[in-house]
Coordinates of C-alpha atoms and ligand atoms in Angstrom, one line a residue:
M1 CA -21.2 -8.2 24.4
N2 CA -19.8 -6.0 27.2
Y3 CA -17.5 -2.9 26.7
I4 CA -15.1 -3.6 29.5
Y5 CA -12.8 -0.8 29.3
A6 CA -13.8 1.3 26.3
K7 CA -14.6 4.8 27.2
V8 CA -13.1 6.3 24.2
S9 CA -14.6 4.3 21.5
T10 CA -18.0 4.4 23.4
A11 CA -17.8 8.3 23.6
L12 CA -17.2 8.4 19.8
N13 CA -20.1 5.7 19.2
F14 CA -17.2 4.3 17.1
F15 CA -18.8 1.1 16.2
G16 CA -21.9 2.4 15.0
K17 CA -24.7 0.0 14.8
T18 CA -22.5 -3.1 15.3
N19 CA -19.8 -3.9 17.8
P20 CA -16.3 -5.5 18.4
V21 CA -17.5 -9.2 18.8
S22 CA -19.7 -9.0 16.0
L23 CA -17.2 -7.6 13.8
I24 CA -14.5 -10.2 14.6
E25 CA -17.2 -13.0 14.1
K26 CA -18.0 -11.6 10.7
Y27 CA -14.6 -10.6 9.3
G28 CA -12.1 -12.5 11.3
S29 CA -9.2 -11.4 13.8
P30 CA -7.4 -9.4 13.7
L31 CA -9.2 -6.4 12.0
Y32 CA -8.6 -2.9 11.4
V33 CA -11.8 -1.0 11.6
H34 CA -12.3 2.4 10.3
N35 CA -14.9 5.2 11.0
E36 CA -15.9 7.3 8.2
T37 CA -17.3 10.1 10.4
I38 CA -14.3 10.6 12.2
L39 CA -12.3 10.6 9.0
R40 CA -14.4 13.2 7.5
E41 CA -14.6 15.5 10.7
R42 CA -10.3 15.5 10.4
C43 CA -10.4 16.3 7.1
R44 CA -12.8 19.3 7.5
E45 CA -10.8 20.6 10.6
L46 CA -7.4 20.8 8.4
K47 CA -9.5 22.4 5.5
K48 CA -10.6 25.2 7.5
M49 CA -7.3 25.7 9.5
V50 CA -5.9 28.5 7.4
D51 CA -7.8 31.5 6.3
Y52 CA -6.5 32.0 2.7
K53 CA -8.3 31.5 -0.5
Y54 CA -5.6 29.2 -2.1
F55 CA -5.1 27.2 0.9
F56 CA -5.1 23.2 0.2
V57 CA -4.3 20.2 2.0
N58 CA -2.4 17.4 0.3
Y59 CA -3.2 14.0 2.0
S60 CA -0.1 11.9 2.7
P61 CA -1.3 8.4 1.8
K62 CA 1.8 6.7 3.0
A63 CA 0.0 6.9 6.3
N64 CA -3.0 4.9 4.8
S65 CA -3.6 4.0 1.2
N66 CA -6.7 2.1 1.4
L67 CA -8.5 3.0 -1.8
E68 CA -11.7 3.7 0.3
V69 CA -10.0 5.9 2.5
L70 CA -8.4 7.8 -0.3
K71 CA -11.6 8.2 -2.2
I72 CA -13.3 9.7 0.9
V73 CA -10.2 12.1 1.4
R74 CA -10.6 13.0 -2.4
D75 CA -14.3 13.5 -1.9
E76 CA -13.4 16.1 1.1
G77 CA -11.5 18.2 -1.4
F78 CA -8.0 17.2 -0.6
L79 CA -5.3 16.9 -2.9
T80 CA -2.6 14.2 -2.4
D81 CA 1.1 13.4 -2.4
A82 CA 3.2 10.1 -3.5
M83 CA 6.3 8.7 -2.3
S84 CA 6.4 6.1 -5.1
P85 CA 4.9 5.0 -8.4
G86 CA 2.9 2.8 -6.4
E87 CA 1.4 5.6 -4.5
I88 CA 1.0 7.5 -7.8
Y89 CA -0.9 4.5 -9.1
S90 CA -3.3 4.0 -6.1
N91 CA -4.2 8.0 -6.0
L92 CA -4.9 7.5 -9.7
K93 CA -7.0 4.6 -9.1
A94 CA -9.0 6.4 -6.3
G95 CA -9.9 9.3 -8.9
F96 CA -7.3 11.8 -8.2
K97 CA -6.2 13.8 -11.3
P98 CA -2.6 13.8 -12.2
E99 CA -2.2 17.4 -11.6
Q100 CA -3.5 17.1 -8.1
I101 CA -0.8 14.4 -7.3
F102 CA 2.5 15.6 -5.9
Y103 CA 5.4 13.2 -6.0
I104 CA 7.8 14.0 -3.7
S105 CA 10.7 11.9 -4.8
N106 CA 13.6 10.6 -2.8
N107 CA 16.8 9.1 -4.4
V108 CA 15.0 7.6 -7.2
N109 CA 16.3 6.1 -10.7
D110 CA 15.1 7.0 -14.2
E111 CA 12.4 4.6 -14.4
E112 CA 10.6 6.0 -11.4
F113 CA 11.1 9.7 -12.8
N114 CA 10.0 8.7 -16.2
Y115 CA 6.8 7.0 -14.7
A116 CA 6.0 10.2 -12.9
I117 CA 6.8 12.4 -15.9
R118 CA 4.4 10.3 -18.1
A119 CA 1.7 10.3 -15.6
G120 CA 1.6 13.9 -15.6
V121 CA 2.0 14.6 -11.9
K122 CA 3.9 17.4 -10.2
I123 CA 7.3 16.3 -9.0
S124 CA 9.7 17.5 -6.4
V125 CA 13.2 16.6 -6.0
D126 CA 15.4 16.6 -3.0
S127 CA 19.1 16.8 -4.0
I128 CA 21.1 18.6 -6.5
S129 CA 22.4 15.2 -8.1
Q130 CA 18.6 14.3 -8.5
L131 CA 17.7 17.8 -10.0
E132 CA 20.2 17.2 -12.7
R133 CA 19.0 13.6 -13.4
Y134 CA 15.4 15.1 -13.7
G135 CA 16.7 17.7 -16.0
R136 CA 18.4 15.1 -18.3
L137 CA 15.2 13.2 -18.5
N138 CA 12.6 16.1 -18.8
P139 CA 14.5 19.2 -20.3
G140 CA 12.5 22.2 -20.4
G141 CA 10.0 20.9 -17.7
E142 CA 8.5 21.9 -14.3
V143 CA 9.8 20.9 -11.0
A144 CA 9.6 21.4 -7.4
I145 CA 12.6 21.4 -5.0
R146 CA 12.5 20.1 -1.5
I147 CA 14.4 22.4 1.1
N148 CA 15.9 21.1 4.2
P149 CA 15.5 24.4 6.4
G150 CA 17.9 23.0 9.0
I151 CA 15.0 22.5 11.7
G152 CA 13.5 19.1 12.5
A153 CA 10.7 17.7 14.6
G154 CA 9.1 14.5 15.4
H155 CA 8.1 11.8 18.0
H156 CA 11.3 9.6 17.3
K157 CA 14.7 10.2 15.7
K158 CA 13.9 7.9 12.8
V159 CA 11.0 10.3 11.6
V160 CA 12.6 13.7 11.9
T161 CA 13.3 14.6 8.4
G162 CA 14.5 18.1 8.5
G163 CA 17.7 19.3 10.2
K164 CA 21.3 18.7 10.3
K165 CA 21.2 15.0 10.5
T166 CA 18.9 13.8 7.8
K167 CA 19.0 12.7 4.2
F168 CA 16.1 14.8 3.1
G169 CA 16.1 17.9 1.2
I170 CA 18.5 20.6 -0.4
E171 CA 20.4 22.7 1.9
I172 CA 19.8 26.5 1.6
R173 CA 23.6 27.3 0.9
F174 CA 23.3 25.3 -2.2
L175 CA 20.8 27.7 -3.9
D176 CA 23.3 28.9 -6.5
E177 CA 24.0 25.4 -7.8
V178 CA 20.2 24.7 -8.1
K179 CA 19.9 27.9 -10.2
K180 CA 22.8 26.6 -12.4
I181 CA 21.1 23.4 -13.0
L182 CA 17.9 25.0 -13.7
K183 CA 19.6 27.1 -16.5
K184 CA 21.4 24.1 -18.0
Y185 CA 18.2 22.1 -18.4
N186 CA 15.8 25.1 -19.2
L187 CA 13.7 23.9 -16.0
K188 CA 11.2 26.0 -14.3
I189 CA 10.8 25.8 -10.5
T190 CA 7.0 25.9 -9.8
G191 CA 7.2 24.7 -6.4
I192 CA 9.0 24.7 -3.1
N193 CA 8.3 22.0 -0.5
Q194 CA 9.5 20.9 3.0
H195 CA 8.8 18.3 5.6
I196 CA 10.5 18.7 9.0
G197 CA 9.2 15.3 10.6
S198 CA 6.4 13.3 11.9
L199 CA 4.3 14.0 15.0
F200 CA 4.8 17.5 16.8
M201 CA 2.2 18.4 19.5
D202 CA 3.1 22.0 19.5
G203 CA 3.5 24.1 16.4
D204 CA 6.5 26.2 17.3
S205 CA 9.1 24.3 15.1
F206 CA 6.8 24.2 12.2
I207 CA 6.2 27.7 12.2
E208 CA 10.1 28.4 12.7
S209 CA 10.6 26.2 9.5
V210 CA 7.8 28.0 7.6
D211 CA 9.7 31.2 8.2
S212 CA 12.6 29.7 6.9
I213 CA 11.3 28.3 3.7
L214 CA 9.5 31.3 2.9
T215 CA 12.6 33.3 2.9
V216 CA 14.1 31.0 0.3
A217 CA 11.0 31.0 -1.8
K218 CA 11.5 34.6 -2.4
E219 CA 14.4 33.8 -4.5
F220 CA 12.3 32.2 -7.3
N221 CA 9.8 34.1 -9.3
D222 CA 7.8 31.7 -11.1
L223 CA 6.3 29.8 -7.9
E224 CA 3.0 28.3 -8.3
F225 CA 3.0 26.7 -4.8
I226 CA 4.7 26.2 -1.5
D227 CA 4.3 23.0 0.4
L228 CA 4.9 23.3 4.1
G229 CA 4.7 19.7 4.8
G230 CA 2.9 17.4 7.4
G231 CA 3.9 16.1 10.8
F232 CA 0.6 17.3 12.7
G233 CA 0.4 15.1 15.9
I234 CA -2.6 13.6 17.3
P235 CA -3.1 12.7 21.3
Y236 CA -2.2 8.7 21.4
H237 CA -2.6 9.2 25.2
K238 CA -6.5 9.5 25.2
Y239 CA -7.0 7.7 28.5
E240 CA -4.9 10.2 29.9
N241 CA -6.6 13.0 28.6
E242 CA -3.5 14.3 26.5
E243 CA -4.4 17.4 24.9
R244 CA -5.0 17.9 21.1
L245 CA -2.6 19.8 19.0
D246 CA -3.9 23.5 18.9
L247 CA -4.8 23.6 15.2
R248 CA -6.7 26.8 15.6
S249 CA -3.7 28.7 17.1
M250 CA -1.3 27.3 14.4
G251 CA -3.8 28.0 11.8
S252 CA -4.2 31.7 12.5
K253 CA -0.2 32.3 12.9
L254 CA 0.0 30.4 9.5
S255 CA -2.6 32.7 7.9
K256 CA -0.9 35.9 9.3
I257 CA 2.5 34.6 7.7
I258 CA 0.9 33.7 4.6
S259 CA -0.9 37.0 3.9
S260 CA 2.3 38.9 4.8
W261 CA 4.5 36.9 2.6
I262 CA 1.9 37.2 -0.4
K263 CA 2.2 40.9 -0.1
D264 CA 5.9 40.8 -0.6
Y265 CA 5.9 38.2 -3.4
G266 CA 3.2 40.2 -5.1
K267 CA 1.4 37.3 -6.5
E268 CA -1.2 34.9 -4.8
I269 CA 0.2 31.7 -5.0
I270 CA -1.0 28.1 -3.6
F271 CA -0.2 27.1 -0.1
K272 CA -0.5 23.4 0.9
I273 CA 0.0 21.4 4.1
E274 CA 0.7 17.7 3.9
P275 CA -0.6 15.7 6.8
G276 CA -0.8 11.9 6.9
R277 CA -1.2 11.0 10.6
Y278 CA -3.6 13.7 11.6
V279 CA -6.1 12.8 8.9
V280 CA -6.4 8.9 9.4
A281 CA -4.8 8.1 12.8
E282 CA -7.9 8.5 14.9
S283 CA -10.3 6.9 12.5
A284 CA -9.2 3.5 12.9
I285 CA -9.1 0.8 15.8
L286 CA -7.2 -2.4 15.2
L287 CA -9.2 -5.3 16.8
G288 CA -7.4 -8.5 17.9
T289 CA -8.1 -11.5 19.9
V290 CA -6.6 -13.0 23.2
H291 CA -5.6 -16.5 22.8
A292 CA -3.3 -17.3 25.8
V293 CA -2.8 -15.6 29.3
K294 CA 0.2 -16.6 31.3
M295 CA 2.8 -15.6 34.0
N296 CA 6.4 -16.1 33.0
Y297 CA 9.1 -15.1 35.8
D298 CA 6.6 -12.5 37.4
I299 CA 5.3 -10.9 34.4
K300 CA 1.8 -11.5 33.1
Y301 CA 1.8 -11.8 29.5
I302 CA -1.6 -11.5 27.2
G303 CA -1.0 -13.4 24.1
T304 CA -2.9 -12.1 21.2
D305 CA -3.0 -12.2 17.4
L306 CA -1.8 -8.5 17.2
G307 CA 2.0 -9.4 16.0
F308 CA 4.2 -6.8 14.8
N309 CA 3.4 -7.9 11.3
V310 CA -0.1 -6.3 12.0
L311 CA 1.1 -3.0 13.7
V312 CA 4.9 -2.3 13.9
R313 CA 4.9 1.2 15.6
P314 CA 5.3 -0.1 19.2
V315 CA 8.1 -2.3 18.1
M316 CA 9.9 0.2 15.8
Y317 CA 9.5 3.4 17.5
D318 CA 8.3 2.3 21.1
S319 CA 5.2 4.0 20.2
Y320 CA 2.3 4.1 22.7
H321 CA -1.2 3.2 21.7
D322 CA -4.2 3.1 24.3
I323 CA -5.9 -0.5 24.6
E324 CA -9.6 -1.2 25.2
I325 CA -11.1 -4.5 26.2
Y326 CA -14.1 -5.9 24.8
R327 CA -15.9 -9.2 25.9
K328 CA -18.5 -11.7 24.7
S329 CA -19.3 -13.3 27.9
D330 CA -20.6 -11.6 31.1
K331 CA -17.6 -12.5 33.4
P332 CA -16.4 -9.5 35.2
S333 CA -13.0 -8.2 35.6
V334 CA -12.6 -7.8 39.4
K335 CA -9.3 -6.2 39.6
N336 CA -6.8 -4.2 37.7
E337 CA -3.3 -5.8 36.9
Q338 CA 0.0 -5.1 35.2
V339 CA 0.0 -7.0 31.9
R340 CA 2.4 -7.0 28.8
I341 CA 0.5 -7.5 25.6
V342 CA 2.4 -9.3 23.0
G343 CA 1.7 -10.8 19.6
N344 CA 2.1 -14.2 17.9
I345 CA 5.6 -13.6 16.0
C346 CA 8.7 -15.4 16.9
E347 CA 10.6 -12.4 18.5
T348 CA 10.8 -11.3 22.0
G349 CA 10.3 -7.7 20.8
D350 CA 7.0 -8.4 19.7
I351 CA 5.3 -6.4 22.2
I352 CA 2.2 -4.3 21.5
A353 CA 1.8 -2.6 24.9
K354 CA 4.2 -2.9 27.7
D355 CA 3.7 -3.3 31.4
R356 CA 0.1 -1.5 31.2
I357 CA -2.4 -1.5 34.2
L358 CA -5.6 -2.7 32.8
P359 CA -8.6 -4.5 33.9
E360 CA -8.1 -8.3 34.1
I361 CA -8.1 -9.6 30.6
F362 CA -9.2 -13.2 29.9
E363 CA -8.9 -15.6 26.9
E364 CA -11.2 -14.7 24.0
D365 CA -11.4 -11.0 25.0
I366 CA -11.3 -8.6 22.2
L367 CA -8.7 -5.9 22.5
G368 CA -8.8 -2.7 20.6
V369 CA -5.7 -0.7 19.7
L370 CA -6.8 2.9 19.4
D371 CA -5.4 5.4 16.9
S372 CA -4.3 2.8 14.4
G373 CA -5.3 4.6 11.2
A374 CA -2.1 6.0 10.4
Y375 CA 0.9 3.8 9.8
G376 CA -0.7 0.8 10.7
Y377 CA -2.0 -1.4 7.8
A378 CA 0.3 0.7 5.7
M379 CA 3.6 -0.6 7.5
S380 CA 2.0 -4.2 8.0
S381 CA 3.9 -7.1 6.2
N382 CA 3.7 -10.9 5.9
Y383 CA 6.7 -11.6 8.4
N384 CA 6.6 -15.2 9.6
N385 CA 4.2 -15.8 6.5
R386 CA 1.5 -14.4 8.5
L387 CA -1.6 -12.8 6.7
R388 CA -2.6 -9.3 6.4
P389 CA -5.9 -8.5 8.0
A390 CA -9.0 -7.3 6.5
E391 CA -10.3 -3.8 6.7
V392 CA -13.8 -2.6 7.6
L393 CA -15.4 0.8 7.3
I394 CA -18.1 2.0 9.5
D395 CA -20.1 4.3 7.2
Q396 CA -21.8 7.5 8.5
D397 CA -24.9 5.6 9.2
G398 CA -23.0 3.2 11.3
H399 CA -23.0 0.1 9.2
D400 CA -20.2 -2.1 8.4
W401 CA -18.6 -2.5 5.0
L402 CA -15.7 -4.5 3.8
I403 CA -13.1 -2.3 2.3
R404 CA -10.1 -4.7 2.1
R405 CA -10.3 -8.5 2.2
R406 CA -8.2 -10.6 4.4
E407 CA -5.1 -12.1 2.7
T408 CA -5.4 -15.9 1.9
L409 CA -2.4 -18.5 2.0
E410 CA -2.5 -18.2 -1.8
D411 CA -1.7 -14.6 -1.6
L412 CA 1.4 -15.5 0.2
L413 CA 2.7 -17.3 -3.1
K414 CA 1.2 -15.0 -5.8
T415 CA 4.5 -13.3 -6.7
F416 CA 6.0 -16.8 -7.4
D417 CA 6.5 -18.0 -11.0
T418 CA 4.1 -20.5 -11.9
L419 CA 6.4 -22.4 -13.9
F420 CA 8.6 -22.6 -10.6
L421 CA 5.3 -23.5 -8.4
S422 CA 4.4 -26.2 -10.9
G423 CA 7.6 -28.1 -10.0
C424 CA 7.1 -28.1 -6.4
Ligands
LIG1 N1 5.4 14.6 3.6 C1 6.3 13.9 3.7 C2 7.6 14.2 2.8 C3 6.8 12.9 4.8 O1 7.8 12.2 4.7 C4 5.6 12.6 5.5 C5 6.0 11.4 6.5 C6 4.4 13.3 5.6 C7 4.3 14.4 4.6 C8 3.4 12.7 6.6 O2 3.6 13.0 7.8 P1 2.5 12.9 8.9 O3 1.7 14.1 8.7 O4 1.9 11.9 8.8 O5 3.5 13.0 10.2 N2 5.8 5.6 10.4 C9 6.2 6.7 11.2 C10 5.9 7.9 10.6 C11 6.7 8.3 9.2 C12 6.2 9.8 8.6 C13 7.2 9.7 7.2 N3 7.2 10.8 6.5 C14 5.4 6.5 12.3 O6 4.4 5.4 12.5 O7 5.2 7.4 13.5

């Protein structure tokens, strides 16, 4: 097997004792491949980011909720959040204790609140109307409120969650109304949280938003924690040597802000951050196979099984992922050329990499889509009735393990009523 264009995975020894061709032969294509060593490294970087005794990292499993990933993150000492009863359920199955789970609800019904209340997890609400609903369901209970600090950040307008044009959080000017509802239902505010958006590469807006949420936090006397949110970016342009987010500098700023706030507040409470992408994005490469190569009106198309049912980010946000090339044969690529890498979904927008200059690609080549561990499998679908791929973990000794099987055709029909099916 030949690594034709693969300096990033090679430098990381990403595939351990195996290689992309063997993995595809063994598990089929496409395939998500996770590397445990990288995942654990990212966890450790984040954990030591802030110098404060009660600093914790909440993993955000919306980025990747594979049970094995959750178990590793838990093993690294992380807490976790949840956006839905489904995420609460998966977190519990992965071994998190209810009190380690923070349910950040958004526009939920009584049933969802009741599920979370019964499960015993910590709950945050993000509007006054939801606070009232929660109070009705759980009078005398504890709750956190999500603040919208009026500041946002993110790689695309669809993922900016703080600021003046988003549906999230409670505006600071409504705090008096919040207090009235707290009184009416005898609720205790134990936490304040925020999340300004996903993927910033410099920490300035994050730090600015922290200042703002900490001012609000002083209004509440019984706080047990403040959750500053996630959004920590990773360099997707690795082949252009894009710089990493400077965690060290952000961490030292945060450490200072926290220690001075604690002095004012008079009590040492828990501070958390809530990253998803930073934890998991770089620890997975999505492998796919080239099945067709053609010219269509002067554009060279590389036709693969990497449809947007498998990885939707490029289609949904115009996101960029570096592409690597691996080859079973000894045939060399003698030139570089501009190509458009597309999937097998019946939509013109099904493009995973647009107009890239890459070494010549042939049929049967395996392509690696870097940094696919966050919002990759998590956002995959059965569109076109395609099957979701398997997921494999390269453990710390370099061995490969299946951590989620590929779907089968039967899986596509598993939610249909058996009575209905028997009539077909
Ligand atoms: N906390 C809350 C309340 C969130 O809404 C999110 C992400 C996070 C934490 C974690 O954010 P992260 O550290 O991963 O940036 N699908 C998009 C990203 C959507 C993010 C949604 N919320 C993408 O593929 O870029």
